[in-house]
Amino acid sequence: MNLKSFLNDIDNACFDKNKETLQYFIREFARNLPEKERDTFLKKLISAKNEFSNKVHLVDTEIENDILKEIDSLVKYFSTLDPKTVYIDSEYNEDFDYVYDGLPDEDSFDFSDDGELLDKIERACYVIHQCYEYELFDKGWPLVNTLINLKIPVKGDLPDMHGLNILTISDLTDYEIVSQDDISGVLSEVLPFIYFNFSPENRVKVTMNLLTDRDNCLSLPFNSLKKLKHIDLKELDEFYIQIMAELIKEKDSYSKSSLIKDLIENISDPMVVVSEAKKYLKTYPEIMYKHIMSLVEKTTISSIPEGSDEKENALSSVLSLVLECVPEIPPKFYEKEQITELGILLANKLKRQNDLEKLCVDLFSLNACPLNYLKLRYYSEDFHKYDAIIQNIYENEHKKDKCSEKDLDFCDLQLSGFYDNYSFNGYLLMKILDGRAFEFSRCENKQLTYQNFKGSLLYASLLLGYLVLSKKYCPKRSFEFASSTLSNIFTLYPILAFSGYTYTLKKAELLNDKLTSEVVLKHWQKHTSIQNNYEEELFKQIDKNFNALIESALDSRRPNLYENIINWILILLNLYQINEMKDKKESLLKYLTTKHSTKKVFIQKLKKFGIIK
C-alpha cells in the first residue's frame, strides 16, 4: 500500500471514530513506544494542538507541489548534462584482491564525480518513490523515463581496461556506485508509472522495451500494481496476459523464465491462469509447470491442516490437472518430464496406485535412464509387473543409438547416465540392474586396477552383482560399503531434480526424506535375481577383478587405499563362504600374509577386522 492510499484509509478511520476512541488509540500506541522515543512523540503531540485541524489535505497538496518542482528540476538537470564536464571518473584499485571459490581475481575500481551527479541520481530515486507514495504517476513519468534510460559518461581506468565508456542504471549497482536499495526501489515501482500513463496497447510496448533492453537488463516486479487499491484487476490480468504473450515470442529475453513465473503469480483470476497455461501447452509448457508448482506451494502456506480432507482435495485437484495436461505436451519439452515427476510425487502422497504406476511408465518412456527405471521398479506394487515393458523401452532406445557394441571395451566405460535422456552407459547399467549378467562376459581381456576402478561402470556393476549373489547373507559392513559406493545410482531425487522447488515439495511433504538410497537399494536387492543362470559367470568376474584390484592396490604402496582393500577382501571372503570355497579363502589369506607381510599397518588392519589372527 502506498502512502496516499494509507493516509486515505487513516482519514476514513478517523472520521468514523469519536474523540474518546481516538484518545484511547493514541494512549495505547504511546504505551508500546520504546522509552527513547517517548519524549519526541510527546513534543510532537503537544506542539500539534489544533493548528492543523483545517490543514489536513493542504499539507498533502504542499508536499505534492514540492515534489513536482523537484521533478522539473531533476529532469532539466539530467537532460542538459554535458559529458565533457559531468561524468564519473574511475581509478583502478591495485590493493583490491577478490578470490572466491577458486574464481580468478576481479578488477575493482574506485569512482568519483563532480560532487553533484551521484547525489542527483540518489535524489531522483527518492523523488520517484515519493511520486509512487502520492500516486503522481502522470507527473512522475518524465523523471522515471529519464532515470532508467540515463547514459552516464565514465572516464579513467574503467574504459581503458574494459572499453566501457557509458554506464547505465544497472551498471551503477553492479559497480556499487549507487546503493542497490535505491535502484531496486525505483525498478519495483516503475510499472504503475507506465500503466497509468499509456493506452493498453502502448503500455505493453513500453514495458516490453524495458524488459528486453539488453543494455539495462531490467527486471520489473509485477506485484507493484496489485498493491494499488483502485486498480481494475480484470484489466490488470489482461495486461499481464499480453506481456506474457510477448515474452513467449522473445527468443532470448533477459530473465524470461522468472518474469513469466512472476506474471503467473500475480494474475488475480486462477481460471485465467489455467486457461493461459493450457493454451500454451504445445508451445510453451513452462507456464503450466510453474502454475502447478505455485498451486503446490499454496497448499503449504495455507491454514488447511495436514492430513485433512480439504488438503487432500487440494492436492487431488493438482494431480487431476497433471493427468489432464501431460498427454498434451510434446515430448521435446523437458517440462513434460518435470510435470510427470511431480505427478508421481502427488499420486504417491495421495495413494493413487494406478495413477502412480501409469505416470512412472510414462516417465520411463520419456527418458529411459536408470533413475527412472528405479522409480518404476520402486513404486510398482509388483516389482516384475513391467519387466517386458521396461526391457522393450530401453532396448528400442538402444536400437536408435549409433554406438556399436561390437568390440566394445566394457572395462573402460565410466559410471554415468543416471539422469541423461538415454545414454549407452545407462543402457548397460539398466540391463545389469535387471540381472542380465551376461554383460560381464564382455570384460574378459581387461580387468580393474587401483588406477581405473573409481567411476568405473564395471566396478559398480560388480558391486551390484555381489549384492544380488549375497542377498541371503550379506555382512553389515560389506552391505554398507557397497550401498555407500552405489548411493548415486539409487538416489531417486537428487538435489537438483526440481531446481528451486525442492524446499516447497519437502514442505508439502511430497519429497520424503526417509526415501534414502539405501531403502531403494534394499528394495532392488530383495526383488532382483540373476537371469539365465549366469550366477557362475558373475562370480568369476567378481573374483577375478576384485583379486586384481587387491593386488594392484597393495603393489601401489598407497596406504590411503587400505580401507577399500579391506572391504574388497571381505566381499570375496563372503562369496567364498556362500559358495563353500574353502580353498579360495585359504589361497587369498596366504597371499596376503606372505607377499605383504612387511606392510605392518595393513597387517594390523587385517587382524582388527578378524581376517587373520
Coordinates of C-alpha atoms in Angstrom, one line a residue:
M1 CA 0.0 0.0 0.0
N2 CA 1.4 3.4 -1.0
L3 CA 1.3 6.4 1.3
K4 CA -1.7 8.1 -0.3
S5 CA -3.9 5.0 0.0
F6 CA -2.7 4.6 3.6
L7 CA -3.5 8.2 4.5
N8 CA -6.9 8.0 2.9
D9 CA -7.6 4.9 5.0
I10 CA -6.4 6.7 8.1
D11 CA -8.8 9.6 7.3
N12 CA -11.7 7.3 6.8
A13 CA -11.0 5.5 10.0
C14 CA -10.7 8.8 12.0
F15 CA -13.9 10.2 10.6
D16 CA -15.8 7.1 11.9
K17 CA -14.3 7.4 15.4
N18 CA -15.3 9.7 18.3
K19 CA -12.8 11.7 20.4
E20 CA -12.7 9.1 23.2
T21 CA -11.8 6.3 20.8
L22 CA -9.0 8.2 19.2
Q23 CA -7.7 9.3 22.6
Y24 CA -7.7 5.6 23.7
F25 CA -5.9 4.6 20.5
I26 CA -3.2 7.3 20.9
R27 CA -2.7 6.4 24.5
E28 CA -2.3 2.6 23.7
F29 CA 0.0 3.4 20.8
A30 CA 2.2 5.5 23.2
R31 CA 2.2 2.7 25.7
N32 CA 4.1 0.5 23.3
L33 CA 6.7 3.1 22.2
P34 CA 10.3 2.4 23.1
E35 CA 11.4 4.6 26.0
K36 CA 13.9 6.6 23.9
E37 CA 11.1 7.7 21.5
R38 CA 8.6 8.9 24.2
D39 CA 9.9 12.5 24.5
T40 CA 9.9 13.0 20.7
F41 CA 6.3 11.6 20.4
L42 CA 5.0 13.8 23.3
K43 CA 6.6 17.0 21.9
K44 CA 5.0 16.4 18.5
L45 CA 1.6 15.7 20.1
I46 CA 1.7 18.9 22.3
S47 CA 3.0 21.2 19.5
A48 CA 0.4 19.9 17.1
K49 CA -2.6 21.1 19.2
N50 CA -5.3 22.3 16.9
E51 CA -3.3 24.3 14.4
F52 CA -3.6 21.6 11.7
S53 CA -7.3 21.0 12.1
N54 CA -8.2 22.7 8.8
K55 CA -4.9 21.8 7.0
V56 CA -5.1 18.0 6.7
H57 CA -5.3 17.9 2.9
L58 CA -3.5 21.2 2.4
V59 CA -0.3 19.6 3.8
D60 CA -0.6 16.8 1.2
T61 CA -1.0 19.4 -1.6
E62 CA 2.0 21.4 -0.4
I63 CA 4.1 18.2 -0.4
E64 CA 2.9 17.2 -3.8
N65 CA 3.7 20.7 -5.2
D66 CA 7.3 20.4 -3.8
I67 CA 7.6 17.0 -5.5
L68 CA 6.5 18.4 -8.8
K69 CA 9.0 21.3 -8.6
E70 CA 11.8 18.8 -7.8
I71 CA 10.8 16.6 -10.8
D72 CA 11.1 19.5 -13.2
S73 CA 14.5 20.5 -11.7
L74 CA 15.9 16.9 -11.9
V75 CA 14.6 16.3 -15.4
K76 CA 16.2 19.5 -16.6
Y77 CA 19.5 18.7 -14.9
F78 CA 19.8 15.2 -16.5
S79 CA 18.7 16.3 -19.9
T80 CA 21.3 19.1 -20.1
L81 CA 24.3 17.0 -18.9
D82 CA 27.5 18.0 -20.6
P83 CA 29.7 14.8 -21.0
K84 CA 32.8 17.0 -21.1
T85 CA 32.3 18.4 -17.6
V86 CA 29.8 16.0 -15.9
Y87 CA 31.0 12.4 -15.8
I88 CA 32.1 9.6 -13.4
D89 CA 35.8 9.1 -13.0
S90 CA 37.2 5.6 -12.4
E91 CA 40.5 4.6 -10.8
Y92 CA 41.8 1.0 -10.7
N93 CA 42.2 -0.2 -7.1
E94 CA 45.5 -2.1 -7.1
D95 CA 45.1 -3.1 -3.4
F96 CA 41.9 -5.0 -4.0
D97 CA 42.1 -8.8 -4.1
Y98 CA 39.0 -10.8 -4.6
V99 CA 39.1 -14.6 -4.7
Y100 CA 36.0 -16.7 -4.2
D101 CA 35.5 -20.4 -4.7
G102 CA 38.6 -20.6 -7.0
L103 CA 37.3 -17.8 -9.3
P104 CA 40.0 -15.6 -10.8
D105 CA 40.7 -12.2 -9.3
E106 CA 38.2 -9.5 -10.4
D107 CA 39.1 -5.9 -11.2
S108 CA 38.0 -3.3 -8.7
F109 CA 37.6 0.4 -9.3
D110 CA 37.1 3.5 -7.1
F111 CA 34.6 6.0 -8.5
S112 CA 34.1 9.8 -8.1
D113 CA 32.1 12.5 -9.7
D114 CA 32.0 16.3 -9.9
G115 CA 30.4 16.4 -6.5
E116 CA 26.8 16.6 -7.7
L117 CA 25.9 13.9 -10.3
L118 CA 25.7 10.9 -7.9
D119 CA 23.8 12.9 -5.4
K120 CA 21.3 13.9 -8.1
I121 CA 20.8 10.3 -9.1
E122 CA 20.2 9.2 -5.5
R123 CA 17.8 12.2 -5.1
A124 CA 15.9 11.2 -8.2
C125 CA 15.4 7.7 -6.7
Y126 CA 13.9 9.3 -3.6
V127 CA 11.6 11.6 -5.6
I128 CA 10.4 8.7 -7.7
H129 CA 9.5 6.9 -4.6
Q130 CA 7.6 9.9 -3.3
C131 CA 5.7 10.0 -6.6
Y132 CA 4.7 6.4 -6.1
E133 CA 3.7 7.2 -2.5
Y134 CA 1.4 10.1 -3.6
E135 CA 0.3 8.4 -6.8
L136 CA 1.8 11.2 -9.0
F137 CA 2.2 8.7 -11.8
D138 CA 1.5 11.1 -14.7
K139 CA 3.7 13.8 -13.3
G140 CA 6.5 11.5 -12.3
W141 CA 6.8 9.5 -15.5
P142 CA 9.2 12.1 -17.2
L143 CA 11.7 11.6 -14.3
V144 CA 11.3 7.8 -14.3
N145 CA 11.8 7.6 -18.0
T146 CA 14.9 9.9 -17.8
L147 CA 16.5 7.9 -15.0
I148 CA 16.0 4.4 -16.4
N149 CA 17.3 5.5 -19.8
L150 CA 20.2 7.6 -18.4
K151 CA 23.6 7.1 -20.1
I152 CA 26.4 8.3 -17.8
P153 CA 29.8 9.0 -19.3
V154 CA 32.7 7.3 -17.5
K155 CA 36.4 8.2 -17.8
G156 CA 39.7 6.9 -16.4
D157 CA 40.8 3.3 -15.9
L158 CA 37.5 1.5 -16.5
P159 CA 37.2 2.5 -20.2
D160 CA 40.9 2.0 -20.6
M161 CA 40.9 -1.5 -19.2
H162 CA 37.4 -2.7 -20.2
G163 CA 36.4 -0.5 -23.0
L164 CA 33.3 0.7 -21.1
N165 CA 32.6 4.4 -21.8
I166 CA 29.0 4.6 -20.8
L167 CA 27.3 3.4 -17.6
T168 CA 23.6 2.5 -17.4
I169 CA 21.3 2.5 -14.3
S170 CA 22.1 -1.3 -13.9
D171 CA 25.9 -0.6 -14.1
L172 CA 25.6 1.8 -11.1
T173 CA 24.6 -1.1 -8.8
D174 CA 26.9 -3.7 -10.5
Y175 CA 29.9 -1.5 -9.7
E176 CA 28.4 -0.4 -6.3
I177 CA 28.4 3.2 -7.3
V178 CA 24.9 3.8 -6.1
S179 CA 23.1 1.8 -3.4
Q180 CA 21.3 -1.3 -4.6
D181 CA 18.3 -0.4 -2.5
D182 CA 17.9 2.9 -4.2
I183 CA 17.9 1.4 -7.7
S184 CA 15.9 -1.7 -6.9
G185 CA 13.4 0.6 -5.2
V186 CA 12.9 2.6 -8.4
L187 CA 12.6 -0.6 -10.5
S188 CA 10.0 -2.1 -8.2
E189 CA 7.8 1.0 -8.7
V190 CA 8.2 1.6 -12.5
L191 CA 5.2 -0.3 -13.7
P192 CA 2.5 1.9 -12.2
F193 CA 4.0 4.9 -14.0
I194 CA 3.8 3.0 -17.3
Y195 CA 0.3 1.6 -16.6
F196 CA -1.4 4.9 -15.8
N197 CA 0.4 7.0 -18.5
F198 CA -0.2 4.9 -21.6
S199 CA -3.1 3.3 -23.5
P200 CA -3.5 -0.5 -23.1
E201 CA -1.7 -1.1 -26.3
N202 CA 1.2 1.2 -25.7
R203 CA 1.7 0.3 -22.1
V204 CA 2.6 -3.3 -23.3
K205 CA 5.1 -1.9 -25.9
V206 CA 6.8 0.4 -23.3
T207 CA 7.0 -2.4 -20.7
M208 CA 8.4 -4.9 -23.3
N209 CA 11.0 -2.3 -24.5
L210 CA 12.3 -2.1 -20.9
L211 CA 12.2 -5.8 -20.3
T212 CA 14.1 -6.6 -23.5
D213 CA 16.6 -3.8 -23.3
R214 CA 20.0 -5.7 -23.4
D215 CA 21.9 -2.6 -22.2
N216 CA 19.9 -2.3 -19.0
C217 CA 18.7 -5.8 -18.3
L218 CA 15.9 -4.6 -16.1
S219 CA 13.7 -6.9 -14.2
L220 CA 10.4 -5.2 -13.2
P221 CA 8.4 -6.9 -10.4
F222 CA 4.7 -7.1 -11.4
N223 CA 3.3 -7.1 -7.8
S224 CA 3.6 -3.3 -7.5
L225 CA 0.4 -2.8 -9.5
K226 CA -1.7 -5.1 -7.4
K227 CA -0.8 -3.1 -4.3
L228 CA -2.8 -0.2 -5.6
K229 CA -6.4 -0.2 -4.3
H230 CA -8.2 1.5 -7.1
I231 CA -6.9 -0.7 -9.9
D232 CA -9.3 -2.8 -12.1
L233 CA -8.0 -6.4 -11.5
K234 CA -9.7 -7.8 -14.6
E235 CA -8.0 -5.1 -16.8
L236 CA -4.7 -5.8 -15.0
D237 CA -4.9 -9.5 -15.7
E238 CA -5.4 -8.7 -19.4
F239 CA -2.2 -6.6 -19.2
Y240 CA -0.3 -9.4 -17.7
I241 CA -1.6 -11.9 -20.3
Q242 CA -0.4 -9.6 -23.1
I243 CA 3.0 -9.2 -21.5
M244 CA 3.3 -12.9 -21.1
A245 CA 2.4 -13.5 -24.8
E246 CA 5.1 -11.0 -25.9
L247 CA 7.7 -12.6 -23.6
I248 CA 7.0 -16.0 -25.0
K249 CA 7.7 -14.7 -28.5
E250 CA 11.1 -13.4 -27.3
K251 CA 13.8 -16.0 -28.1
D252 CA 16.5 -14.6 -25.7
S253 CA 14.8 -12.2 -23.3
Y254 CA 16.7 -11.4 -20.1
S255 CA 15.1 -13.3 -17.1
K256 CA 12.3 -14.6 -19.3
S257 CA 11.5 -17.6 -17.2
S258 CA 11.5 -15.7 -13.9
L259 CA 9.4 -12.9 -15.4
I260 CA 6.8 -15.4 -16.6
K261 CA 6.7 -17.0 -13.1
D262 CA 6.2 -13.6 -11.6
L263 CA 3.3 -12.9 -14.0
I264 CA 1.6 -16.1 -13.3
E265 CA 1.7 -15.5 -9.6
N266 CA 0.2 -12.0 -10.0
I267 CA -2.7 -12.8 -12.2
S268 CA -5.7 -12.5 -9.9
D269 CA -8.1 -14.9 -11.5
P270 CA -6.9 -18.5 -11.2
M271 CA -9.2 -19.6 -14.0
V272 CA -7.4 -17.2 -16.3
V273 CA -4.0 -18.7 -15.3
V274 CA -5.2 -22.2 -16.1
S275 CA -6.7 -21.1 -19.4
E276 CA -3.5 -19.4 -20.5
A277 CA -1.3 -22.4 -19.3
K278 CA -3.5 -24.8 -21.3
K279 CA -3.3 -22.5 -24.4
Y280 CA 0.5 -22.8 -24.4
L281 CA 0.8 -26.5 -23.6
K282 CA 2.1 -27.4 -27.0
T283 CA 4.4 -24.4 -27.5
Y284 CA 5.5 -23.1 -24.0
P285 CA 4.5 -25.7 -21.3
E286 CA 6.8 -23.9 -18.7
I287 CA 3.7 -21.8 -17.9
M288 CA 1.8 -24.9 -16.8
Y289 CA 4.8 -26.2 -14.9
K290 CA 5.2 -23.0 -12.9
H291 CA 1.4 -22.8 -12.3
I292 CA 1.2 -26.3 -11.0
M293 CA 4.2 -25.6 -8.7
S294 CA 2.6 -22.4 -7.4
L295 CA -0.6 -24.5 -6.6
V296 CA 1.5 -26.9 -4.6
E297 CA 3.2 -24.0 -2.9
K298 CA -0.1 -22.5 -1.9
T299 CA -1.1 -25.7 -0.2
T300 CA 2.0 -25.4 2.0
I301 CA 1.3 -21.9 3.2
S302 CA -2.5 -22.3 3.6
S303 CA -4.1 -22.9 7.0
I304 CA -5.5 -26.2 5.9
P305 CA -4.5 -28.9 8.4
E306 CA -2.2 -31.6 7.1
G307 CA -4.0 -34.9 6.5
S308 CA -7.4 -33.2 6.3
D309 CA -9.9 -33.9 3.5
E310 CA -9.6 -30.3 2.4
K311 CA -5.8 -30.7 2.0
E312 CA -6.2 -34.0 0.2
N313 CA -8.8 -32.5 -2.2
A314 CA -6.5 -29.5 -2.9
L315 CA -3.6 -31.9 -3.9
S316 CA -6.0 -34.2 -5.7
S317 CA -7.1 -31.3 -7.9
V318 CA -3.5 -30.6 -8.8
L319 CA -2.9 -34.2 -9.7
S320 CA -6.0 -34.1 -11.9
L321 CA -4.6 -31.1 -13.7
V322 CA -1.3 -33.0 -14.2
L323 CA -3.0 -36.1 -15.6
E324 CA -5.0 -33.8 -18.0
C325 CA -2.1 -31.8 -19.3
V326 CA 0.8 -34.2 -19.6
P327 CA -0.6 -36.0 -22.7
E328 CA -0.9 -32.7 -24.5
I329 CA 2.7 -31.6 -24.0
P330 CA 5.1 -32.6 -26.9
P331 CA 8.0 -34.9 -25.7
K332 CA 10.6 -32.4 -26.8
F333 CA 9.8 -30.2 -23.9
Y334 CA 11.6 -31.0 -20.6
E335 CA 8.6 -29.7 -18.7
K336 CA 6.6 -32.8 -19.7
E337 CA 9.1 -34.8 -17.7
Q338 CA 9.1 -32.4 -14.8
I339 CA 5.3 -32.3 -14.6
T340 CA 5.2 -36.1 -14.8
E341 CA 7.7 -36.4 -12.0
L342 CA 5.6 -34.0 -9.9
G343 CA 2.5 -36.2 -10.7
I344 CA 4.4 -39.2 -9.3
L345 CA 5.0 -37.5 -6.0
L346 CA 1.4 -36.4 -5.8
A347 CA 0.0 -39.8 -6.7
N348 CA 2.3 -41.4 -4.1
K349 CA 1.2 -38.9 -1.4
L350 CA -2.5 -39.5 -2.3
K351 CA -2.0 -43.3 -2.5
R352 CA -3.4 -43.4 -6.1
Q353 CA -1.6 -46.5 -7.1
N354 CA -2.9 -46.9 -10.7
D355 CA -2.1 -43.2 -11.5
L356 CA 1.3 -43.6 -9.8
E357 CA 2.3 -46.6 -11.9
K358 CA 1.0 -45.1 -15.1
L359 CA 3.0 -41.9 -14.5
C360 CA 6.1 -44.0 -13.8
V361 CA 5.7 -45.8 -17.1
D362 CA 5.2 -42.5 -18.9
L363 CA 8.3 -41.0 -17.3
F364 CA 10.4 -44.0 -18.2
S365 CA 9.0 -43.8 -21.8
L366 CA 10.1 -40.2 -21.9
N367 CA 13.5 -40.7 -20.5
A368 CA 14.8 -44.3 -20.4
C369 CA 17.5 -43.7 -17.8
P370 CA 18.5 -45.8 -14.7
L371 CA 17.0 -43.2 -12.4
N372 CA 13.5 -43.5 -14.0
Y373 CA 14.0 -47.3 -14.3
L374 CA 14.3 -47.5 -10.5
K375 CA 11.3 -45.2 -9.9
L376 CA 9.1 -47.6 -11.9
R377 CA 10.6 -50.6 -10.0
Y378 CA 10.3 -49.0 -6.6
Y379 CA 6.8 -47.5 -6.9
S380 CA 5.2 -50.6 -8.5
E381 CA 3.3 -52.9 -6.2
D382 CA 4.6 -55.9 -8.3
F383 CA 8.3 -55.4 -9.0
H384 CA 8.2 -57.6 -12.1
K385 CA 4.8 -56.5 -13.5
Y386 CA 6.5 -54.2 -16.0
D387 CA 9.5 -56.4 -16.9
A388 CA 8.5 -56.7 -20.6
I389 CA 7.6 -53.0 -20.9
I390 CA 10.8 -51.9 -19.3
Q391 CA 13.1 -54.1 -21.4
N392 CA 11.2 -53.2 -24.6
I393 CA 11.6 -49.5 -23.9
Y394 CA 15.3 -49.4 -23.3
E395 CA 16.1 -52.0 -26.0
N396 CA 14.2 -49.8 -28.5
E397 CA 16.0 -46.7 -27.4
H398 CA 19.3 -48.6 -27.8
K399 CA 18.4 -49.5 -31.4
K400 CA 18.2 -45.8 -32.2
D401 CA 21.7 -45.4 -30.8
K402 CA 24.5 -45.3 -33.3
C403 CA 27.0 -46.7 -30.8
S404 CA 28.1 -50.3 -31.8
E405 CA 28.5 -52.9 -29.1
K406 CA 30.9 -54.8 -31.3
D407 CA 34.4 -55.0 -29.8
L408 CA 33.3 -52.6 -27.0
D409 CA 35.7 -52.5 -24.0
F410 CA 33.3 -52.7 -21.1
C411 CA 36.1 -52.2 -18.7
D412 CA 36.8 -48.6 -19.9
L413 CA 33.2 -47.3 -19.6
Q414 CA 32.5 -44.8 -16.9
L415 CA 29.6 -44.9 -14.5
S416 CA 27.3 -42.2 -15.8
G417 CA 23.9 -41.7 -17.5
F418 CA 21.7 -41.9 -14.3
Y419 CA 19.7 -38.8 -15.4
D420 CA 20.5 -38.5 -19.1
N421 CA 17.8 -38.9 -21.7
Y422 CA 19.3 -42.2 -22.8
S423 CA 23.0 -42.9 -22.8
F424 CA 24.8 -46.1 -23.7
N425 CA 26.3 -46.4 -20.3
G426 CA 22.8 -46.0 -18.8
Y427 CA 21.5 -48.7 -21.1
L428 CA 24.2 -51.2 -19.9
L429 CA 23.5 -50.2 -16.3
M430 CA 19.8 -50.9 -16.7
K431 CA 20.5 -54.3 -18.2
I432 CA 22.7 -55.1 -15.2
L433 CA 20.0 -53.8 -12.7
D434 CA 17.7 -56.2 -14.5
G435 CA 20.0 -59.1 -13.5
R436 CA 21.2 -59.6 -17.1
A437 CA 24.6 -60.7 -16.0
F438 CA 25.8 -61.9 -19.5
E439 CA 27.0 -58.3 -19.9
F440 CA 30.0 -59.3 -17.8
S441 CA 31.3 -61.7 -20.5
R442 CA 32.5 -58.5 -22.3
C443 CA 35.3 -57.9 -19.9
E444 CA 37.4 -61.0 -20.5
N445 CA 40.5 -59.2 -21.8
K446 CA 40.9 -56.4 -19.2
Q447 CA 40.4 -56.2 -15.5
L448 CA 40.1 -53.5 -12.9
T449 CA 43.2 -51.9 -11.2
Y450 CA 43.6 -49.3 -8.5
Q451 CA 44.0 -46.7 -11.2
N452 CA 40.8 -47.3 -13.1
F453 CA 38.2 -48.6 -10.6
K454 CA 36.9 -45.2 -9.4
G455 CA 33.9 -44.1 -11.5
S456 CA 34.0 -47.3 -13.5
L457 CA 30.8 -48.8 -14.7
L458 CA 32.3 -52.3 -14.4
Y459 CA 33.3 -51.7 -10.8
A460 CA 29.8 -50.5 -9.9
S461 CA 28.2 -53.4 -11.8
L462 CA 30.4 -55.9 -9.9
L463 CA 29.2 -54.5 -6.6
L464 CA 25.6 -54.7 -7.8
G465 CA 26.3 -58.3 -8.8
Y466 CA 27.8 -59.0 -5.4
L467 CA 24.6 -57.6 -3.6
V468 CA 22.4 -60.0 -5.6
L469 CA 24.6 -63.0 -5.1
S470 CA 24.9 -62.3 -1.3
K471 CA 21.3 -61.2 -0.5
K472 CA 20.7 -64.3 1.6
Y473 CA 23.7 -63.4 3.8
C474 CA 25.4 -60.1 3.3
P475 CA 27.5 -58.8 6.3
K476 CA 26.6 -55.4 7.5
R477 CA 30.0 -53.8 6.7
S478 CA 30.0 -55.1 3.2
F479 CA 26.5 -54.0 2.5
E480 CA 27.2 -50.5 3.9
F481 CA 30.3 -50.3 1.8
A482 CA 28.5 -51.3 -1.4
S483 CA 25.5 -49.1 -0.5
S484 CA 27.7 -46.1 0.0
T485 CA 29.6 -46.6 -3.2
L486 CA 26.4 -47.0 -5.2
S487 CA 24.3 -44.3 -3.5
N488 CA 24.3 -42.1 -6.6
I489 CA 22.6 -44.8 -8.6
F490 CA 19.8 -45.3 -6.1
T491 CA 19.1 -41.7 -5.2
L492 CA 15.7 -41.3 -6.8
Y493 CA 15.5 -37.5 -6.3
P494 CA 18.9 -35.8 -6.5
I495 CA 19.3 -32.3 -5.0
L496 CA 18.8 -30.6 -8.4
A497 CA 15.8 -32.7 -9.5
F498 CA 13.3 -29.9 -9.0
S499 CA 15.6 -26.9 -9.2
G500 CA 14.4 -24.2 -6.8
Y501 CA 11.3 -26.1 -5.8
T502 CA 12.9 -28.8 -3.6
Y503 CA 12.1 -26.8 -0.4
T504 CA 8.5 -26.4 -1.5
L505 CA 8.0 -30.0 -2.2
K506 CA 9.5 -31.1 1.1
K507 CA 7.3 -28.6 2.9
A508 CA 4.3 -30.0 1.1
E509 CA 5.5 -33.5 2.3
L510 CA 5.8 -34.7 -1.2
L511 CA 9.5 -35.4 -1.1
N512 CA 10.1 -37.9 1.6
D513 CA 13.4 -37.6 3.4
K514 CA 13.1 -41.2 4.5
L515 CA 13.3 -42.4 0.9
T516 CA 17.1 -42.8 1.1
S517 CA 19.3 -44.5 -1.5
E518 CA 19.8 -47.4 1.0
V519 CA 16.0 -48.0 1.2
V520 CA 15.7 -48.1 -2.6
L521 CA 18.8 -50.4 -2.9
K522 CA 17.4 -52.9 -0.4
H523 CA 14.1 -53.0 -2.3
W524 CA 16.0 -53.6 -5.6
Q525 CA 18.3 -56.3 -4.0
K526 CA 15.3 -58.1 -2.5
H527 CA 13.5 -58.5 -5.8
T528 CA 16.4 -59.0 -8.3
S529 CA 17.7 -62.3 -9.5
I530 CA 20.4 -63.2 -12.0
Q531 CA 18.8 -64.1 -15.3
N532 CA 19.6 -67.2 -17.4
N533 CA 21.7 -68.9 -14.7
Y534 CA 24.6 -66.6 -15.1
E535 CA 25.5 -66.7 -11.4
E536 CA 28.7 -68.7 -12.0
E537 CA 29.9 -66.3 -14.7
L538 CA 29.1 -63.3 -12.5
F539 CA 31.0 -64.9 -9.6
K540 CA 34.0 -65.5 -11.8
Q541 CA 34.2 -61.8 -12.9
I542 CA 33.9 -60.6 -9.3
D543 CA 36.5 -63.0 -8.2
K544 CA 38.9 -62.1 -11.0
N545 CA 38.5 -58.3 -10.8
F546 CA 38.5 -57.9 -7.0
N547 CA 41.6 -60.1 -6.7
A548 CA 43.2 -57.9 -9.4
L549 CA 42.1 -54.8 -7.5
I550 CA 43.6 -56.0 -4.3
E551 CA 46.9 -57.0 -5.8
S552 CA 47.3 -53.7 -7.8
A553 CA 46.3 -51.6 -4.8
L554 CA 48.8 -53.3 -2.5
D555 CA 51.6 -53.2 -5.1
S556 CA 51.0 -49.4 -5.4
R557 CA 52.1 -48.9 -1.8
R558 CA 49.2 -46.5 -1.2
P559 CA 48.0 -46.7 2.5
N560 CA 45.0 -44.5 1.6
L561 CA 43.6 -47.5 -0.3
Y562 CA 43.8 -49.8 2.7
E563 CA 40.1 -49.2 3.7
N564 CA 39.0 -50.2 0.2
I565 CA 41.2 -53.2 0.1
I566 CA 39.8 -54.5 3.4
N567 CA 36.3 -54.1 2.0
W568 CA 37.2 -55.9 -1.2
I569 CA 38.7 -58.8 0.8
L570 CA 35.6 -59.0 3.0
I571 CA 33.4 -59.2 -0.1
L572 CA 35.5 -62.0 -1.6
L573 CA 35.5 -63.9 1.7
N574 CA 31.8 -63.6 2.0
L575 CA 31.3 -65.0 -1.5
Y576 CA 33.8 -67.9 -0.8
Q577 CA 31.8 -68.7 2.3
I578 CA 28.4 -68.7 0.4
N579 CA 29.9 -70.9 -2.3
E580 CA 31.7 -73.1 0.2
M581 CA 35.1 -72.4 -1.4
K582 CA 37.5 -73.0 1.5
D583 CA 40.5 -73.4 -0.8
K584 CA 40.0 -70.0 -2.4
K585 CA 39.7 -68.4 1.0
E586 CA 43.0 -70.0 2.2
S587 CA 44.7 -69.1 -1.0
L588 CA 43.7 -65.4 -0.6
L589 CA 44.8 -65.3 3.0
K590 CA 48.1 -66.9 2.2
Y591 CA 48.8 -64.4 -0.5
L592 CA 48.1 -61.5 1.9
T593 CA 50.2 -62.8 4.8
T594 CA 53.2 -63.9 2.8
K595 CA 53.7 -61.4 0.0
H596 CA 52.6 -58.4 2.0
S597 CA 53.8 -59.4 5.5
T598 CA 56.1 -56.3 5.7
K599 CA 53.1 -53.9 5.5
K600 CA 52.7 -53.6 9.2
V601 CA 49.8 -51.1 9.1
F602 CA 47.9 -53.3 6.6
I603 CA 48.5 -56.5 8.6
Q604 CA 47.2 -54.7 11.7
K605 CA 44.0 -53.8 9.8
L606 CA 43.6 -57.4 8.7
K607 CA 43.8 -58.5 12.4
K608 CA 41.5 -55.7 13.5
F609 CA 38.7 -56.9 11.2
G610 CA 39.3 -60.6 12.1
I611 CA 40.5 -61.5 8.6
I612 CA 43.7 -63.1 10.1
K613 CA 44.7 -64.0 13.6

